[in-house]
Coordinates of C-alpha atoms in Angstrom, one line a residue:
M1 CA 0.0 0.0 0.0
G2 CA 2.8 2.4 1.0
G3 CA 4.7 1.5 -2.1
T4 CA 1.8 2.3 -4.3
A5 CA 1.2 5.6 -2.6
N6 CA 4.9 6.5 -3.0
S7 CA 4.8 5.5 -6.6
D8 CA 1.7 7.6 -7.3
S9 CA 3.2 10.6 -5.5
A10 CA 6.3 10.3 -7.7
A11 CA 4.1 9.9 -10.8
I12 CA 2.2 13.0 -9.9
G13 CA 5.5 14.9 -9.4
R14 CA 6.7 13.8 -12.9
A15 CA 3.3 14.7 -14.4
R16 CA 3.4 18.2 -12.9
A17 CA 6.9 18.7 -14.2
A18 CA 5.9 17.5 -17.6
F19 CA 3.0 19.9 -17.7
A20 CA 5.2 22.8 -16.7
E21 CA 7.5 21.9 -19.6
G22 CA 4.6 21.9 -22.0
R23 CA 4.6 18.1 -22.5
R24 CA 0.9 17.7 -22.1
R25 CA 0.7 14.2 -23.5
L26 CA 3.2 12.8 -21.0
A27 CA 1.5 14.7 -18.2
A28 CA -1.9 13.2 -19.2
Q29 CA -0.4 9.7 -19.4
L30 CA 1.2 9.8 -16.0
A31 CA -1.9 11.3 -14.4
G32 CA -4.1 8.8 -16.2
E33 CA -2.1 5.9 -14.8
V34 CA -2.7 7.2 -11.3
L35 CA -6.4 7.6 -12.0
D36 CA -6.6 4.0 -13.2
R37 CA -5.5 2.9 -9.8
D38 CA -7.4 5.6 -7.8
P39 CA -10.2 7.3 -9.7
M40 CA -10.7 9.9 -6.9
S41 CA -7.0 11.0 -6.6
L42 CA -7.2 14.7 -6.2
D43 CA -3.7 15.3 -7.4
A44 CA -4.3 13.3 -10.6
L45 CA -7.7 14.9 -11.2
E46 CA -6.0 18.4 -10.9
V47 CA -3.2 17.6 -13.4
M48 CA -5.6 16.0 -15.8
A49 CA -8.0 19.0 -15.6
L50 CA -5.1 21.3 -16.2
V51 CA -4.1 19.3 -19.3
R52 CA -7.7 19.3 -20.7
R53 CA -8.1 23.0 -19.9
A54 CA -4.8 23.9 -21.7
S55 CA -5.9 21.7 -24.7
G56 CA -9.2 23.5 -25.0
D57 CA -11.3 20.5 -23.9
V58 CA -13.6 22.6 -21.6
A59 CA -16.2 19.9 -21.1
E60 CA -13.8 17.3 -19.9
A61 CA -11.9 19.8 -17.7
E62 CA -15.3 20.7 -16.1
R63 CA -16.1 17.0 -15.6
L64 CA -12.8 16.4 -13.9
L65 CA -13.1 19.4 -11.6
R66 CA -16.7 18.5 -10.6
T67 CA -15.4 15.0 -9.8
A68 CA -12.7 16.6 -7.6
I69 CA -15.4 18.7 -5.8
A70 CA -17.5 15.6 -5.1
A71 CA -14.4 13.8 -3.8
A72 CA -13.4 16.7 -1.5
P73 CA -16.3 19.2 -1.0
T74 CA -14.4 21.4 1.4
R75 CA -11.2 21.8 -0.6
H76 CA -10.9 25.2 -2.3
W77 CA -8.9 24.7 -5.4
P78 CA -11.4 22.5 -7.4
R79 CA -14.2 25.1 -7.0
D80 CA -11.8 28.0 -7.6
D81 CA -10.5 26.4 -10.8
L82 CA -14.0 25.5 -12.0
A83 CA -15.2 29.1 -11.5
R84 CA -12.2 30.4 -13.5
L85 CA -12.8 27.8 -16.2
M86 CA -16.4 28.9 -16.5
L87 CA -15.4 32.5 -16.8
E88 CA -12.8 31.8 -19.4
S89 CA -15.4 29.8 -21.4
G90 CA -18.0 32.6 -21.4
R91 CA -20.3 31.2 -18.8
P92 CA -20.3 33.8 -16.0
H93 CA -23.7 32.7 -14.6
V94 CA -22.3 29.2 -14.0
A95 CA -19.1 30.7 -12.5
E96 CA -21.3 32.8 -10.1
Q97 CA -23.2 29.7 -8.9
V98 CA -19.9 27.8 -8.4
C99 CA -18.6 30.7 -6.3
R100 CA -21.8 30.8 -4.3
D101 CA -21.6 27.0 -3.7
A102 CA -17.9 27.4 -2.7
I103 CA -18.8 30.1 -0.1
K104 CA -21.6 28.0 1.2
A105 CA -19.2 25.1 1.6
D106 CA -16.6 27.3 3.3
P107 CA -17.1 31.1 3.8
A108 CA -13.3 31.3 4.3
N109 CA -12.7 30.7 0.6
A110 CA -11.1 34.0 -0.2
N111 CA -10.7 33.3 -3.9
A112 CA -14.4 32.5 -4.2
Q113 CA -15.3 35.6 -2.2
A114 CA -13.1 37.8 -4.5
M115 CA -14.4 36.2 -7.7
L116 CA -18.1 36.6 -6.7
G117 CA -17.4 40.2 -5.6
S118 CA -15.9 41.0 -9.0
L119 CA -18.7 39.2 -10.9
L120 CA -21.5 41.0 -9.0
S121 CA -19.7 44.4 -9.4
G122 CA -19.3 43.8 -13.1
R123 CA -23.1 43.5 -13.5
E124 CA -23.8 46.5 -11.3
E125 CA -24.9 44.6 -8.2
L126 CA -22.6 46.8 -6.3
V127 CA -23.7 46.4 -2.7
G128 CA -23.5 42.6 -2.9
G129 CA -20.2 42.8 -4.8
A130 CA -18.7 45.1 -2.2
A131 CA -19.7 42.7 0.6
H132 CA -17.9 39.8 -0.9
L133 CA -14.8 41.9 -1.8
R134 CA -14.7 43.1 1.8
A135 CA -14.9 39.5 3.0
A136 CA -12.0 38.5 0.7
I137 CA -9.9 41.4 2.1
A138 CA -10.8 40.3 5.7
L139 CA -9.5 36.8 4.9
V140 CA -6.3 37.7 3.1
G141 CA -5.5 41.2 4.4
P142 CA -4.8 44.2 2.3
H143 CA -4.2 43.2 -1.3
P144 CA -3.8 45.8 -4.1
Q145 CA -6.1 44.2 -6.7
L146 CA -8.8 43.5 -4.1
Q147 CA -8.5 47.1 -2.8
A148 CA -8.7 48.5 -6.3
N149 CA -11.8 46.4 -7.2
L150 CA -13.5 47.4 -3.9
G151 CA -12.5 51.0 -4.4
R152 CA -13.9 51.3 -7.8
N153 CA -17.1 49.5 -6.7
L154 CA -17.6 52.0 -3.9
A155 CA -16.9 54.9 -6.3
R156 CA -19.5 53.6 -8.6
Q157 CA -22.0 53.5 -5.7
G158 CA -21.3 57.2 -5.3
R159 CA -19.1 56.7 -2.2
L160 CA -16.2 58.6 -3.7
A161 CA -14.2 59.3 -0.5
E162 CA -14.1 55.6 0.5
G163 CA -13.3 54.6 -3.1
E164 CA -10.5 57.1 -3.3
R165 CA -8.9 55.9 -0.1
L166 CA -8.9 52.3 -1.2
L167 CA -7.6 53.1 -4.7
R168 CA -4.7 55.2 -3.2
E169 CA -3.9 52.2 -1.0
A170 CA -4.0 49.9 -4.1
V171 CA -1.6 52.3 -6.0
A172 CA 0.8 52.4 -3.1
G173 CA 0.8 48.6 -2.8
A174 CA 1.1 48.1 -6.6
P175 CA 2.7 51.2 -8.2
E176 CA 2.8 49.4 -11.6
S177 CA -1.0 48.8 -11.7
L178 CA -2.2 51.0 -14.5
Q179 CA -5.8 49.9 -13.8
A180 CA -5.7 51.2 -10.2
L181 CA -4.2 54.5 -11.4
A182 CA -6.8 55.0 -14.1
W183 CA -9.6 54.2 -11.7
L184 CA -8.2 56.7 -9.2
A185 CA -8.1 59.4 -11.9
E186 CA -11.7 58.6 -12.8
T187 CA -12.8 58.9 -9.2
L188 CA -11.1 62.3 -8.8
E189 CA -12.6 63.5 -12.0
Q190 CA -16.1 62.4 -10.8
D191 CA -15.4 64.4 -7.6
R192 CA -14.7 67.5 -9.8
R193 CA -11.0 67.6 -8.7
F194 CA -9.8 68.0 -12.2
D195 CA -6.2 69.1 -11.5
E196 CA -5.6 66.2 -9.2
A197 CA -7.1 63.8 -11.7
S198 CA -4.8 65.2 -14.4
T199 CA -1.7 64.7 -12.2
V200 CA -2.7 61.0 -11.6
L201 CA -3.2 60.6 -15.4
D202 CA 0.3 62.0 -16.0
A203 CA 1.7 59.2 -14.0
A204 CA -0.6 56.7 -15.7
E205 CA 0.5 57.9 -19.1
K206 CA 4.2 57.1 -18.3
L207 CA 3.2 53.7 -17.0
A208 CA 1.0 53.0 -20.0
A209 CA 3.8 53.9 -22.4
R210 CA 6.0 51.2 -20.8
Q211 CA 3.2 48.7 -21.1
N212 CA 2.5 49.6 -24.7
T213 CA -1.0 50.9 -24.1
D214 CA -2.5 54.3 -23.5
V215 CA -5.0 56.3 -21.4
T216 CA -6.3 58.4 -24.2
L217 CA -10.0 57.8 -23.4
Q218 CA -9.5 58.7 -19.7
R219 CA -7.6 61.9 -20.7
A220 CA -10.3 62.9 -23.2
T221 CA -13.1 62.2 -20.6
L222 CA -11.3 64.4 -18.1
L223 CA -10.8 67.2 -20.7
S224 CA -14.5 66.9 -21.7
R225 CA -15.3 68.3 -18.2
T226 CA -13.2 71.4 -18.7
P227 CA -13.1 74.4 -21.1
D228 CA -10.3 72.6 -22.9
W229 CA -12.7 69.9 -24.2
R230 CA -11.6 70.4 -27.8
R231 CA -8.1 69.1 -26.9
G232 CA -9.8 65.9 -25.8
L233 CA -11.6 65.7 -29.1
A234 CA -8.3 66.2 -30.9
L235 CA -6.7 63.3 -28.9
L236 CA -9.5 61.0 -30.0
D237 CA -9.5 62.3 -33.6
S238 CA -5.9 61.4 -33.9
A239 CA -6.0 58.0 -32.2
P240 CA -5.4 55.1 -34.7
M241 CA -7.9 52.7 -33.1
L242 CA -10.7 53.3 -30.6
S243 CA -12.7 51.0 -28.4
G244 CA -16.5 51.1 -28.3
A245 CA -16.4 53.3 -25.2
A246 CA -13.9 55.7 -26.8
L247 CA -16.0 55.9 -30.0
L248 CA -19.0 57.0 -27.9
Q249 CA -16.9 59.6 -26.1
R250 CA -15.6 60.9 -29.4
G251 CA -19.1 61.0 -30.8
R252 CA -20.3 63.1 -27.8
L253 CA -17.5 65.6 -28.3
R254 CA -18.0 65.7 -32.1
D255 CA -21.7 66.4 -31.4
R256 CA -20.7 69.2 -29.1
A257 CA -18.5 70.6 -31.9
A258 CA -21.5 70.5 -34.3
R259 CA -19.9 67.7 -36.3
Y260 CA -23.2 65.9 -36.3
D261 CA -22.8 63.3 -39.1
E262 CA -19.5 62.1 -37.8
A263 CA -20.9 62.0 -34.3
W264 CA -23.8 59.8 -35.3
Q265 CA -21.4 57.4 -37.1
D266 CA -19.4 57.2 -33.9
F267 CA -22.5 56.4 -31.9
I268 CA -23.5 53.6 -34.2
S269 CA -20.0 52.2 -34.5
G270 CA -19.3 52.5 -30.8
K271 CA -22.6 50.7 -29.8
A272 CA -21.9 47.9 -32.3
A273 CA -18.3 47.4 -31.0
L274 CA -19.6 47.3 -27.4
A275 CA -22.3 44.7 -28.4
R276 CA -19.7 42.5 -30.1
A277 CA -17.3 42.7 -27.2
S278 CA -20.0 41.8 -24.6
G279 CA -22.2 39.5 -26.7
R280 CA -25.2 41.6 -25.7
H281 CA -28.4 41.7 -27.8
Y282 CA -32.0 42.6 -27.3
P283 CA -34.4 39.6 -27.1
R284 CA -37.3 41.5 -28.7
G285 CA -39.7 38.5 -29.0
A286 CA -39.2 37.5 -25.3
V287 CA -39.7 41.1 -24.1
D288 CA -42.9 41.5 -26.2
R289 CA -44.2 38.2 -24.7
L290 CA -43.4 39.3 -21.2
I291 CA -45.1 42.6 -21.6
A292 CA -48.2 40.9 -23.1
D293 CA -48.3 38.5 -20.2
L294 CA -48.0 41.2 -17.6
R295 CA -50.8 43.2 -19.2
A296 CA -53.1 40.2 -19.3
F297 CA -52.1 39.1 -15.7
F298 CA -52.7 42.5 -14.3
A299 CA -56.0 43.3 -16.1
P300 CA -58.2 45.6 -14.0
D301 CA -60.4 43.0 -12.5
P302 CA -57.6 40.5 -11.5
F303 CA -55.5 43.4 -10.1
R304 CA -58.4 44.5 -7.9
A305 CA -58.8 41.0 -6.7
M306 CA -55.4 41.1 -5.0
A307 CA -54.9 42.5 -1.5
A308 CA -52.5 45.4 -1.2
A309 CA -50.0 45.4 1.7
P310 CA -50.6 47.7 4.6
V311 CA -48.2 50.6 4.9
K312 CA -45.4 49.9 7.4
Q313 CA -45.6 52.8 9.7
G314 CA -42.4 54.5 10.9
T315 CA -40.4 53.3 7.9
P316 CA -39.2 55.5 5.0
Q317 CA -41.2 54.7 1.9
P318 CA -39.9 54.4 -1.7
I319 CA -40.5 57.0 -4.4
F320 CA -40.6 55.2 -7.7
I321 CA -39.2 57.3 -10.5
L322 CA -40.3 55.9 -13.9
G323 CA -38.7 56.7 -17.2
F324 CA -36.6 55.4 -20.0
P325 CA -32.8 55.6 -19.5
R326 CA -31.5 59.0 -20.5
S327 CA -35.0 60.6 -20.1
G328 CA -34.0 62.8 -17.1
T329 CA -34.6 60.3 -14.2
T330 CA -31.1 61.0 -12.7
L331 CA -31.8 64.7 -12.7
V332 CA -35.2 64.2 -11.0
E333 CA -33.6 62.0 -8.4
Q334 CA -30.9 64.6 -7.7
V335 CA -33.6 67.2 -7.2
L336 CA -35.4 64.9 -4.8
A337 CA -32.3 63.8 -2.9
S338 CA -31.3 67.4 -2.3
H339 CA -34.3 67.5 0.2
S340 CA -33.4 66.9 3.8
R341 CA -36.1 64.2 4.2
I342 CA -35.3 62.1 1.0
R343 CA -32.4 59.8 0.4
A344 CA -31.1 58.6 -3.0
G345 CA -31.5 54.9 -3.6
G346 CA -30.4 55.0 -7.3
E347 CA -31.1 52.1 -9.5
L348 CA -32.2 49.5 -7.0
P349 CA -32.6 45.9 -8.3
F350 CA -35.5 45.0 -6.1
A351 CA -38.4 45.0 -8.5
A352 CA -36.9 42.2 -10.6
E353 CA -36.4 40.2 -7.3
L354 CA -40.1 40.7 -6.5
S355 CA -41.1 39.3 -9.9
A356 CA -38.9 36.2 -9.2
I357 CA -40.5 35.8 -5.8
A358 CA -44.0 36.1 -7.2
A359 CA -43.2 33.4 -9.8
E360 CA -41.7 31.1 -7.2
L361 CA -44.5 31.5 -4.6
S362 CA -47.2 31.1 -7.3
G363 CA -45.6 27.9 -8.7
G364 CA -45.2 29.6 -12.0
A365 CA -48.7 31.0 -12.3
Y366 CA -47.3 34.5 -12.3
P367 CA -47.1 36.2 -14.8
T368 CA -49.0 34.0 -17.2
C369 CA -52.2 32.7 -15.5
F370 CA -53.9 34.7 -12.9
E371 CA -56.7 32.1 -12.5
A372 CA -54.1 29.6 -11.2
L373 CA -53.0 32.0 -8.4
P374 CA -54.2 30.4 -5.1
A375 CA -56.7 32.5 -3.1
D376 CA -54.5 32.6 -0.1
L377 CA -51.6 33.9 -2.1
R378 CA -53.8 36.7 -3.6
A379 CA -54.3 37.8 0.0
S380 CA -50.7 37.5 1.2
L381 CA -48.4 38.0 -1.7
A382 CA -48.2 41.8 -1.5
T383 CA -47.1 41.8 2.2
A384 CA -44.4 39.2 1.4
L385 CA -43.1 41.4 -1.4
R386 CA -43.2 44.5 0.8
D387 CA -41.2 42.8 3.5
H388 CA -38.6 41.5 1.1
Y389 CA -38.2 44.9 -0.6
L390 CA -37.8 46.7 2.8
A391 CA -35.3 44.1 4.1
R392 CA -33.2 44.7 1.0
A393 CA -33.6 48.5 1.4
E394 CA -32.3 48.1 4.9
A395 CA -29.3 46.1 3.8
Y396 CA -28.6 49.0 1.3
G397 CA -28.6 51.4 4.2
L398 CA -31.7 53.3 3.0
L399 CA -34.1 53.0 6.0
L400 CA -32.7 55.9 7.9
P401 CA -34.5 57.5 10.9
D402 CA -34.1 61.0 9.6
A403 CA -35.7 60.3 6.2
D404 CA -39.4 60.0 5.1
F405 CA -38.6 58.7 1.6
F406 CA -35.9 57.1 -0.5
T407 CA -35.8 57.0 -4.3
D408 CA -35.8 54.0 -6.6
K409 CA -35.1 54.8 -10.2
M410 CA -34.5 51.4 -11.8
P411 CA -35.7 51.6 -15.4
L412 CA -37.2 48.1 -15.1
N413 CA -39.7 49.3 -12.5
A414 CA -42.2 50.2 -15.3
L415 CA -42.5 46.6 -16.1
Y416 CA -43.3 45.4 -12.6
L417 CA -45.1 48.4 -11.4
P418 CA -48.3 46.5 -10.3
L419 CA -46.2 44.4 -8.0
L420 CA -44.6 47.5 -6.6
R421 CA -48.0 49.1 -6.2
L422 CA -49.4 46.1 -4.3
A423 CA -46.4 46.1 -2.0
F424 CA -46.5 50.0 -1.5
P425 CA -50.0 51.2 -2.4
A426 CA -49.2 54.7 -1.0
A427 CA -45.7 55.1 -2.6
P428 CA -45.4 58.2 -4.8
L429 CA -45.0 57.5 -8.5
V430 CA -43.1 60.0 -10.7
A431 CA -43.2 59.5 -14.4
V432 CA -40.4 61.4 -16.2
K433 CA -41.1 62.4 -19.8
R434 CA -38.8 63.8 -22.4
H435 CA -39.0 64.1 -26.2
P436 CA -38.6 60.5 -27.3
L437 CA -36.2 61.4 -30.1
D438 CA -34.0 63.4 -27.8
V439 CA -34.0 60.3 -25.6
M440 CA -32.9 58.2 -28.6
V441 CA -30.0 60.5 -29.3
S442 CA -28.8 60.4 -25.7
A443 CA -29.4 56.6 -25.5
M444 CA -27.3 56.0 -28.6
S445 CA -24.5 58.2 -27.3
H446 CA -24.1 56.4 -23.9
D447 CA -23.5 52.8 -22.8
F448 CA -26.2 51.2 -20.6
T449 CA -27.5 47.7 -20.2
H450 CA -31.0 48.5 -18.8
G451 CA -34.0 47.5 -20.8
F452 CA -32.8 44.0 -21.7
D453 CA -29.8 45.4 -23.6
C454 CA -32.0 47.4 -25.9
G455 CA -29.6 50.3 -26.1
Y456 CA -27.1 48.8 -28.6
A457 CA -29.2 49.4 -31.8
L458 CA -31.4 52.3 -32.6
E459 CA -34.3 50.2 -33.7
D460 CA -34.2 48.1 -30.5
A461 CA -34.1 51.2 -28.3
A462 CA -37.1 52.7 -30.1
H463 CA -39.0 49.5 -29.9
H464 CA -38.4 49.2 -26.2
Y465 CA -39.3 52.8 -25.5
A466 CA -42.6 52.5 -27.4
A467 CA -43.5 49.3 -25.6
T468 CA -42.6 50.5 -22.1
S469 CA -44.2 53.9 -22.7
A470 CA -47.5 52.3 -23.7
L471 CA -47.3 50.0 -20.7
T472 CA -46.7 52.8 -18.3
D473 CA -49.7 54.6 -19.7
Y474 CA -51.8 51.5 -19.3
W475 CA -50.8 51.1 -15.7
R476 CA -51.9 54.8 -15.2
D477 CA -55.1 54.8 -17.2
G478 CA -56.2 51.1 -17.1
L479 CA -55.3 50.4 -13.4
G480 CA -55.7 53.9 -12.1
F481 CA -52.2 54.4 -10.7
P482 CA -51.8 58.0 -9.7
M483 CA -48.6 59.4 -11.2
H484 CA -47.0 62.8 -11.2
E485 CA -45.9 63.4 -14.7
L486 CA -42.8 65.6 -15.0
R487 CA -41.6 66.7 -18.4
Y488 CA -37.9 67.3 -18.6
E489 CA -38.5 70.3 -20.9
D490 CA -40.9 71.9 -18.5
L491 CA -38.5 71.5 -15.6
V492 CA -35.8 73.3 -17.6
A493 CA -38.1 76.1 -18.5
A494 CA -39.7 76.6 -15.1
Q495 CA -37.5 74.9 -12.5
R496 CA -39.0 76.5 -9.4
A497 CA -42.7 75.9 -10.3
E498 CA -42.1 72.3 -11.5
T499 CA -40.0 71.5 -8.4
A500 CA -42.8 72.8 -6.2
A501 CA -45.4 70.7 -8.1
L502 CA -43.2 67.6 -7.7
M503 CA -42.8 68.2 -4.0
G504 CA -46.5 68.9 -3.6
H505 CA -47.1 65.4 -5.0
L506 CA -45.0 64.1 -2.1
G507 CA -46.6 66.3 0.5
L508 CA -43.3 68.1 1.3
A509 CA -42.3 71.7 0.9
T510 CA -39.6 72.6 -1.5
E511 CA -36.2 73.3 0.1
P512 CA -33.7 75.9 -1.3
A513 CA -31.1 73.1 -1.9
Q514 CA -33.3 71.5 -4.4
L515 CA -33.1 74.5 -6.7
A516 CA -29.3 74.3 -6.5
F517 CA -29.1 70.5 -6.8
H518 CA -26.0 70.8 -8.9
T519 CA -24.0 72.0 -5.9
S520 CA -24.9 68.9 -3.9
P521 CA -21.8 66.9 -2.7
R522 CA -23.7 63.7 -3.6
F523 CA -22.3 61.9 -6.6
A524 CA -24.9 60.4 -8.9
P525 CA -23.4 57.1 -10.1
T526 CA -24.9 57.0 -13.5
P527 CA -23.8 58.1 -17.0
S528 CA -25.6 61.4 -16.3
Y529 CA -23.3 62.3 -13.4
A530 CA -21.6 65.2 -15.2
Q531 CA -24.9 66.7 -16.3
V532 CA -26.4 66.9 -12.8
Q533 CA -23.2 68.6 -11.6
E534 CA -24.2 71.6 -13.8
P535 CA -27.1 74.1 -13.4
L536 CA -30.2 73.4 -15.5
N537 CA -29.7 74.3 -19.1
D538 CA -31.4 73.7 -22.4
R539 CA -28.5 72.3 -24.4
S540 CA -30.0 68.9 -24.6
I541 CA -33.4 70.0 -25.8
G542 CA -34.0 69.5 -29.5
R543 CA -30.7 67.7 -30.2
W544 CA -32.6 65.2 -32.3
R545 CA -33.1 67.8 -35.0
H546 CA -29.4 67.6 -35.8
H547 CA -29.8 63.9 -36.4
A548 CA -33.2 63.8 -38.0
P549 CA -32.4 61.7 -41.1
P550 CA -30.8 58.7 -39.3
L551 CA -33.5 59.0 -36.7
E552 CA -36.3 58.5 -39.2
P553 CA -36.8 54.8 -38.5
A554 CA -37.1 55.5 -34.8
R555 CA -39.5 58.4 -35.4
I556 CA -41.9 56.0 -37.2
V557 CA -41.7 53.5 -34.3
L558 CA -42.2 56.3 -31.7
S559 CA -44.9 58.3 -33.5
E560 CA -47.6 57.3 -31.0
A561 CA -45.4 58.1 -28.0
I562 CA -44.5 61.4 -29.6
A563 CA -48.2 62.2 -30.2
R564 CA -49.2 61.1 -26.7
G565 CA -46.6 63.5 -25.2
S566 CA -47.7 66.3 -27.5
Y567 CA -44.1 66.6 -28.8
A568 CA -43.2 68.0 -32.2
G569 CA -41.8 65.6 -34.8

């Protein structure tokens, strides 16, 4: 027995050495011989999985790693390797589940905590991502990459001071990390500290030159915030190749310089490049079916047959801000959050969670068959949804004793508004409107993933706008949801009166800070952050006229929404 063990150990040592030397066939042969004697040998499974992974045989590598997990459920490396394999093979959702399983098996798995934190951060689940990144740091101590990832996560939540501190620590710990330097410069720019951001970018440029890359996009973005914005445009104009994000930035600057045809081409090319790089596409048929199902499920009579949840007294209530991305919802949230009794929640992911809970509790009856919804669930569902939403809001730090309200501006809220209305029957609803064609121009010039990735092609964005606009009007007119409609153009033209009307809908008096929202120290972590750091202006009104010819297909799709809003065009 001992001789066999020693022989296997020696064979594994030779197999590892062969793999390190690139002799995969020999490594596989040696590991295979060990597996013939002991099919659950962790060392042999590891070597064989490495060989299959290096050879591109993802399916076999996955099988071997899952075998290793079954053999040793508490060991870290099989789960860690499997999660990395799933990421490399373009299966992030599987990687996420592997990480969750790994943490469930052992919360002290630092690699799983770090990977899950990065995965969640990458898809904008920032609060959850930050929790796992913090857990990883608590396990391994200060680590520059983890500090950088957490710092950027916090900055994207709007917590710029915390993010800056961590990013500076990451730069100190890894001075050659271009990523950490670039993120630090971005955070300083977002905090309106342009000179400091420029100094950091100077250091980043020197480092980038040694690494055969550049920070042209970051420099152009910084310059776009200053009177020297044309120099940023010149940098991008002279760049030989641009990423999708850089094309969008150049397009915005070309638009600002009245180079409208070139700007539109940059928008189209930039969005196409981003879609190719990410694999994102708009599932139009599935979205249309979902909307049809929701309208049928929440017809007036069925909706009235469901019991609304009682208002939970003594707890801040949500304000649901409805509107297509780039319609002015960030501006409205900034106005609201400048009030002493209102906190900014941002784009909270809770509505989609409520939809998943309703589907689970109903055994799949929601959202396709109201008649199959059990009677007891019709009476209890709303309270269950309310309690889940409030528990999540508390975890996000939104249920503060000095606040009456907090905002929720997730664009998906329009889809699931009846669920939100059942859970919070007294919550204020604010529907933000803007000329649909101006929304299209802004949507095509910025990257966003809301709306089932509709924003990567003009036709998809227009289709989704038309569908969700009609759905919102149905909730208002068909189900009688009381909404305060706020037109972006009216707010620009009559800020004081429109702000007073908005606050009247909430039952609060306007505060002076709301009329000077652009001076708020709060950072709005959306693509609109720069705009809401400026006083109200009319520069974005009527932009669509400069792009009328390429917008014609969208104008046809949006004709009803344009007419309903009494807009020209």
